[in-house]
Amino acid sequence: MNQLNVLALIGGISKNSLNKRLYAEVVKHNTTSLSFQTFDIASLPFFSQDIENNPPENVVNFQNLVQKADAVLLITPEYNRSFPGVLKNAIDWCSRPPGKNLWKRKPAALMGASPGKIGTFGAQQHLKNVCCFLDMALMNQPEFYLEASSSMDENGLLAGSVGFLQKYLTAFEEWIVSE
Ligand SMILES: Cc1cc2nc3c(=O)[nH]c(=O)nc-3n(C[C@H](O)[C@H](O)[C@H](O)COP(=O)(O)O)c2cc1C
């Protein structure tokens, strides 16, 4: 199978972010033809209509990456039962101006890790609404919610979760090819 380029956007921006660690596990355990790269969404300015028609170079670079990617993987923490503003800001930048929605029919999948029992279920529910509105080709199944306190340690994912991660990535690969 040809290599498929996946842009991973990570909503956790702290140095020791759980979700950055989850992304590292994705790269480490990937057995598919998916090739991952990421972009530091914390480097984007706040979206403003004042600059949307002439955005800074960093935004243009980001928009080009989204446009060229075969698919996107959104990896989100849960903030107050939703997803963090930094991720919404990145999504907004590629949704405008009208008629230039770069997310349209873009194959996409969601993942997330939180220490709590619901493992970002609330965050992903809100994120799904936005993805559907923007007409992303969102993989609905399988779902990936990681309760990190029982599934990860300082060395990464515990053995019991690695198999599921690999099945998830294989399903995503099949989804991208089918789209
Ligand atoms: C502002 C804020 C709100 C949070 N709200 C939730 C929440 O609703 N549910 C949850 O499970 N964890 C919540 N947490 C805990 C985060 O899941 C935890 O800090 C996690 O490590 C954040 O992901 P990150 O490490 O990738 O940045 C919240 C944390 C912050 C800072």
GROMACS .gro file of C-alpha atoms and ligand atoms in nm:
model
  210
    1MET     CA    1   0.000   0.000   0.000
    2ASN     CA    2   0.125   0.352  -0.076
    3GLN     CA    3   0.227   0.560   0.221
    4LEU     CA    4  -0.059   0.770   0.357
    5ASN     CA    5   0.030   1.101   0.522
    6VAL     CA    6  -0.157   1.174   0.843
    7LEU     CA    7  -0.135   1.509   1.017
    8ALA     CA    8  -0.180   1.463   1.393
    9LEU     CA    9  -0.306   1.763   1.588
   10ILE     CA   10  -0.261   1.738   1.963
   11GLY     CA   11  -0.479   1.947   2.192
   12GLY     CA   12  -0.245   1.904   2.491
   13ILE     CA   13   0.033   2.160   2.474
   14SER     CA   14   0.206   2.125   2.811
   15LYS     CA   15   0.558   1.984   2.824
   16ASN     CA   16   0.447   1.658   2.984
   17SER     CA   17   0.111   1.634   2.812
   18LEU     CA   18  -0.053   1.294   2.837
   19ASN     CA   19  -0.185   1.341   2.486
   20LYS     CA   20   0.161   1.417   2.350
   21ARG     CA   21   0.269   1.091   2.514
   22LEU     CA   22  -0.024   0.913   2.352
   23TYR     CA   23   0.088   1.050   2.014
   24ALA     CA   24   0.438   0.914   2.079
   25GLU     CA   25   0.280   0.574   2.142
   26VAL     CA   26   0.091   0.597   1.813
   27VAL     CA   27   0.417   0.653   1.627
   28LYS     CA   28   0.599   0.385   1.826
   29HIS     CA   29   0.344   0.108   1.777
   30ASN     CA   30   0.224   0.193   1.426
   31THR     CA   31   0.235  -0.114   1.200
   32THR     CA   32   0.039   0.037   0.910
   33SER     CA   33   0.130   0.237   0.600
   34LEU     CA   34   0.031   0.555   0.780
   35SER     CA   35   0.310   0.811   0.812
   36PHE     CA   36   0.255   1.064   1.090
   37GLN     CA   37   0.362   1.422   1.128
   38THR     CA   38   0.240   1.686   1.366
   39PHE     CA   39   0.219   2.063   1.388
   40ASP     CA   40   0.253   2.276   1.700
   41ILE     CA   41  -0.094   2.428   1.716
   42ALA     CA   42   0.007   2.644   2.015
   43SER     CA   43   0.215   2.849   1.768
   44LEU     CA   44  -0.097   2.968   1.582
   45PRO     CA   45  -0.237   3.313   1.666
   46PHE     CA   46  -0.597   3.341   1.781
   47PHE     CA   47  -0.827   3.333   1.484
   48SER     CA   48  -0.964   3.674   1.387
   49GLN     CA   49  -1.168   3.776   1.087
   50ASP     CA   50  -0.944   4.083   1.066
   51ILE     CA   51  -0.657   3.866   0.939
   52GLU     CA   52  -0.831   3.566   0.783
   53ASN     CA   53  -0.781   3.689   0.425
   54ASN     CA   54  -0.413   3.771   0.481
   55PRO     CA   55  -0.300   3.535   0.756
   56PRO     CA   56   0.056   3.518   0.893
   57GLU     CA   57   0.302   3.278   0.729
   58ASN     CA   58   0.273   3.024   1.010
   59VAL     CA   59  -0.101   2.996   0.951
   60VAL     CA   60  -0.050   2.957   0.575
   61ASN     CA   61   0.201   2.677   0.642
   62PHE     CA   62  -0.050   2.508   0.868
   63GLN     CA   63  -0.329   2.542   0.613
   64ASN     CA   64  -0.104   2.391   0.345
   65LEU     CA   65  -0.025   2.094   0.568
   66VAL     CA   66  -0.394   2.031   0.632
   67GLN     CA   67  -0.475   2.062   0.263
   68LYS     CA   68  -0.201   1.817   0.159
   69ALA     CA   69  -0.263   1.559   0.432
   70ASP     CA   70  -0.438   1.238   0.331
   71ALA     CA   71  -0.606   1.240   0.673
   72VAL     CA   72  -0.600   1.403   1.014
   73LEU     CA   73  -0.580   1.248   1.359
   74LEU     CA   74  -0.716   1.472   1.634
   75ILE     CA   75  -0.579   1.380   1.977
   76THR     CA   76  -0.760   1.566   2.248
   77PRO     CA   77  -0.749   1.612   2.623
   78GLU     CA   78  -1.075   1.681   2.807
   79TYR     CA   79  -1.122   2.031   2.947
   80ASN     CA   80  -1.442   2.084   3.141
   81ARG     CA   81  -1.623   1.810   2.948
   82SER     CA   82  -1.517   1.959   2.615
   83PHE     CA   83  -1.199   1.990   2.408
   84PRO     CA   84  -0.938   2.264   2.462
   85GLY     CA   85  -0.965   2.603   2.296
   86VAL     CA   86  -0.624   2.566   2.133
   87LEU     CA   87  -0.759   2.279   1.922
   88LYS     CA   88  -1.077   2.470   1.833
   89ASN     CA   89  -0.861   2.764   1.724
   90ALA     CA   90  -0.659   2.539   1.490
   91ILE     CA   91  -0.978   2.392   1.344
   92ASP     CA   92  -1.130   2.738   1.294
   93TRP     CA   93  -0.824   2.855   1.097
   94CYS     CA   94  -0.887   2.591   0.829
   95SER     CA   95  -1.263   2.639   0.810
   96ARG     CA   96  -1.264   2.987   0.659
   97PRO     CA   97  -1.324   3.204   0.462
   98PRO     CA   98  -1.660   3.070   0.338
   99GLY     CA   99  -1.610   2.827   0.051
  100LYS     CA  100  -1.257   2.742   0.170
  101ASN     CA  101  -1.329   2.477   0.428
  102LEU     CA  102  -1.016   2.261   0.415
  103TRP     CA  103  -1.176   1.997   0.636
  104LYS     CA  104  -1.444   1.907   0.384
  105ARG     CA  105  -1.437   1.527   0.320
  106LYS     CA  106  -1.097   1.502   0.493
  107PRO     CA  107  -1.071   1.156   0.649
  108ALA     CA  108  -1.036   1.202   1.025
  109ALA     CA  109  -1.022   1.007   1.349
  110LEU     CA  110  -1.033   1.109   1.714
  111MET     CA  111  -0.840   0.986   2.015
  112GLY     CA  112  -0.786   1.117   2.362
  113ALA     CA  113  -0.633   1.047   2.701
  114SER     CA  114  -0.728   1.177   3.042
  115PRO     CA  115  -0.654   1.050   3.391
  116GLY     CA  116  -1.028   1.023   3.462
  117LYS     CA  117  -1.265   0.730   3.414
  118ILE     CA  118  -1.440   0.860   3.103
  119GLY     CA  119  -1.112   0.900   2.913
  120THR     CA  120  -1.214   1.211   2.709
  121PHE     CA  121  -1.562   1.085   2.614
  122GLY     CA  122  -1.705   1.433   2.687
  123ALA     CA  123  -1.432   1.607   2.487
  124GLN     CA  124  -1.476   1.378   2.189
  125GLN     CA  125  -1.855   1.420   2.187
  126HIS     CA  126  -1.816   1.797   2.150
  127LEU     CA  127  -1.538   1.758   1.897
  128LYS     CA  128  -1.755   1.524   1.687
  129ASN     CA  129  -2.019   1.796   1.654
  130VAL     CA  130  -1.762   2.034   1.508
  131CYS     CA  131  -1.613   1.769   1.277
  132CYS     CA  132  -1.960   1.679   1.146
  133PHE     CA  133  -2.051   2.042   1.084
  134LEU     CA  134  -1.728   2.088   0.888
  135ASP     CA  135  -1.812   1.776   0.685
  136MET     CA  136  -1.500   1.580   0.777
  137ALA     CA  137  -1.512   1.214   0.681
  138LEU     CA  138  -1.500   1.103   1.043
  139MET     CA  139  -1.434   0.741   1.135
  140ASN     CA  140  -1.711   0.656   1.381
  141GLN     CA  141  -1.588   0.313   1.487
  142PRO     CA  142  -1.381   0.199   1.662
  143GLU     CA  143  -1.362   0.469   1.930
  144PHE     CA  144  -1.050   0.539   2.135
  145TYR     CA  145  -1.090   0.666   2.491
  146LEU     CA  146  -0.785   0.621   2.712
  147GLU     CA  147  -0.813   0.622   3.089
  148ALA     CA  148  -0.447   0.700   3.127
  149SER     CA  149  -0.414   0.636   3.500
  150SER     CA  150  -0.471   0.265   3.447
  151SER     CA  151  -0.339   0.224   3.090
  152MET     CA  152  -0.013   0.417   3.083
  153ASP     CA  153   0.297   0.454   3.297
  154GLU     CA  154   0.618   0.652   3.256
  155ASN     CA  155   0.734   0.403   2.991
  156GLY     CA  156   0.422   0.445   2.780
  157LEU     CA  157   0.115   0.233   2.713
  158LEU     CA  158   0.075  -0.083   2.917
  159ALA     CA  159   0.085  -0.404   2.716
  160GLY     CA  160  -0.292  -0.456   2.742
  161SER     CA  161  -0.363  -0.136   2.547
  162VAL     CA  162  -0.104  -0.172   2.269
  163GLY     CA  163  -0.306  -0.431   2.076
  164PHE     CA  164  -0.613  -0.212   2.072
  165LEU     CA  165  -0.410   0.088   1.958
  166GLN     CA  166  -0.276  -0.117   1.666
  167LYS     CA  167  -0.626  -0.237   1.573
  168TYR     CA  168  -0.745   0.122   1.585
  169LEU     CA  169  -0.468   0.239   1.349
  170THR     CA  170  -0.540  -0.047   1.108
  171ALA     CA  171  -0.909   0.050   1.106
  172PHE     CA  172  -0.810   0.411   1.038
  173GLU     CA  173  -0.587   0.304   0.748
  174GLU     CA  174  -0.876   0.105   0.598
  175TRP     CA  175  -1.108   0.400   0.652
  176ILE     CA  176  -0.875   0.642   0.471
  177VAL     CA  177  -0.836   0.405   0.177
  178SER     CA  178  -1.213   0.354   0.154
  179GLU     CA  179  -1.278   0.729   0.144
  180LIG     C1  180  -0.892   2.342   3.254
  180LIG     C2  181  -0.895   2.193   3.276
  180LIG     C3  182  -1.013   2.124   3.275
  180LIG     C4  183  -1.017   1.985   3.290
  180LIG     N1  184  -1.136   1.918   3.278
  180LIG     C5  185  -1.136   1.782   3.276
  180LIG     C6  186  -1.255   1.711   3.245
  180LIG     O1  187  -1.360   1.768   3.219
  180LIG     N2  188  -1.249   1.576   3.242
  180LIG     C7  189  -1.133   1.507   3.267
  180LIG     O2  190  -1.133   1.383   3.262
  180LIG     N3  191  -1.018   1.573   3.298
  180LIG     C8  192  -1.017   1.707   3.302
  180LIG     N4  193  -0.901   1.776   3.328
  180LIG     C9  194  -0.779   1.700   3.356
  180LIG    C10  195  -0.706   1.669   3.225
  180LIG     O3  196  -0.764   1.557   3.166
  180LIG    C11  197  -0.558   1.642   3.254
  180LIG     O4  198  -0.498   1.760   3.305
  180LIG    C12  199  -0.485   1.593   3.132
  180LIG     O5  200  -0.354   1.557   3.169
  180LIG    C13  201  -0.482   1.702   3.021
  180LIG     O6  202  -0.427   1.650   2.904
  180LIG     P1  203  -0.277   1.682   2.863
  180LIG     O7  204  -0.189   1.624   2.971
  180LIG     O8  205  -0.258   1.613   2.732
  180LIG     O9  206  -0.263   1.830   2.851
  180LIG    C14  207  -0.896   1.915   3.314
  180LIG    C15  208  -0.775   1.986   3.318
  180LIG    C16  209  -0.774   2.122   3.300
  180LIG    C17  210  -0.639   2.195   3.301
   0.00000   0.00000   0.00000
